[in-house]
Coordinates of C-alpha atoms in Angstrom, one line a residue:
M11 CA 103.1 -14.5 36.3
A12 CA 101.8 -17.6 34.5
A13 CA 100.3 -16.3 31.3
G14 CA 97.3 -18.7 31.4
K15 CA 96.4 -17.8 35.0
K16 CA 96.8 -14.1 34.2
A17 CA 94.5 -14.3 31.2
K18 CA 91.9 -16.3 33.2
N19 CA 91.9 -13.7 36.0
V20 CA 91.7 -10.8 33.6
G21 CA 88.9 -12.6 31.7
K22 CA 87.0 -13.0 35.0
T23 CA 87.4 -9.3 35.7
V24 CA 86.2 -8.3 32.2
K25 CA 83.3 -10.7 32.4
G26 CA 82.3 -9.2 35.8
K27 CA 82.4 -5.7 34.3
A28 CA 80.2 -6.8 31.4
K29 CA 77.7 -8.4 33.9
E30 CA 77.7 -5.2 36.0
A31 CA 77.1 -3.0 33.0
T32 CA 74.3 -5.2 31.6
G33 CA 72.7 -5.3 35.0
R34 CA 72.8 -1.5 35.3
A35 CA 71.5 -1.1 31.8
V36 CA 68.4 -3.3 32.3
G37 CA 67.9 -2.4 36.0
N38 CA 68.7 -5.8 37.3
E39 CA 70.4 -5.2 40.7
S40 CA 71.1 -8.9 41.2
L41 CA 73.1 -9.1 38.0
E42 CA 74.9 -5.9 38.8
T43 CA 75.9 -7.2 42.2
K44 CA 77.1 -10.6 40.7
G45 CA 79.2 -8.6 38.2
R46 CA 80.9 -6.6 41.0
A47 CA 81.5 -9.8 42.9
E48 CA 83.1 -11.5 39.9
Q49 CA 85.3 -8.5 39.3
A50 CA 86.5 -8.5 42.9
A51 CA 87.2 -12.2 42.7
G52 CA 89.3 -11.8 39.5
D53 CA 91.2 -8.9 41.0
A54 CA 91.9 -10.7 44.2
K55 CA 93.2 -13.8 42.4
Q56 CA 95.4 -11.6 40.2
A57 CA 96.8 -9.8 43.2
A58 CA 97.5 -13.2 44.9
Q59 CA 99.3 -14.5 41.8
K60 CA 101.4 -11.3 41.6
A61 CA 102.4 -11.7 45.2
K62 CA 103.2 -15.4 44.6
D63 CA 105.4 -14.4 41.7
A64 CA 107.1 -11.7 43.7
L65 CA 108.2 -14.2 46.3
K66 CA 109.7 -16.4 43.6
H67 CA 112.1 -13.7 42.5

């Protein structure tokens, strides 16, 4: 997997987890939901990149 893309996807997942935790801590459901969505997007992109890499080998 391209290191830059992997780092970007992992960063998006981590950022989403932080948003979710912050939203939960302050009682902001909107922020919590945005965090979960960002995590899902990062995970999906990472899975797609792994599948793409598997096809190359």
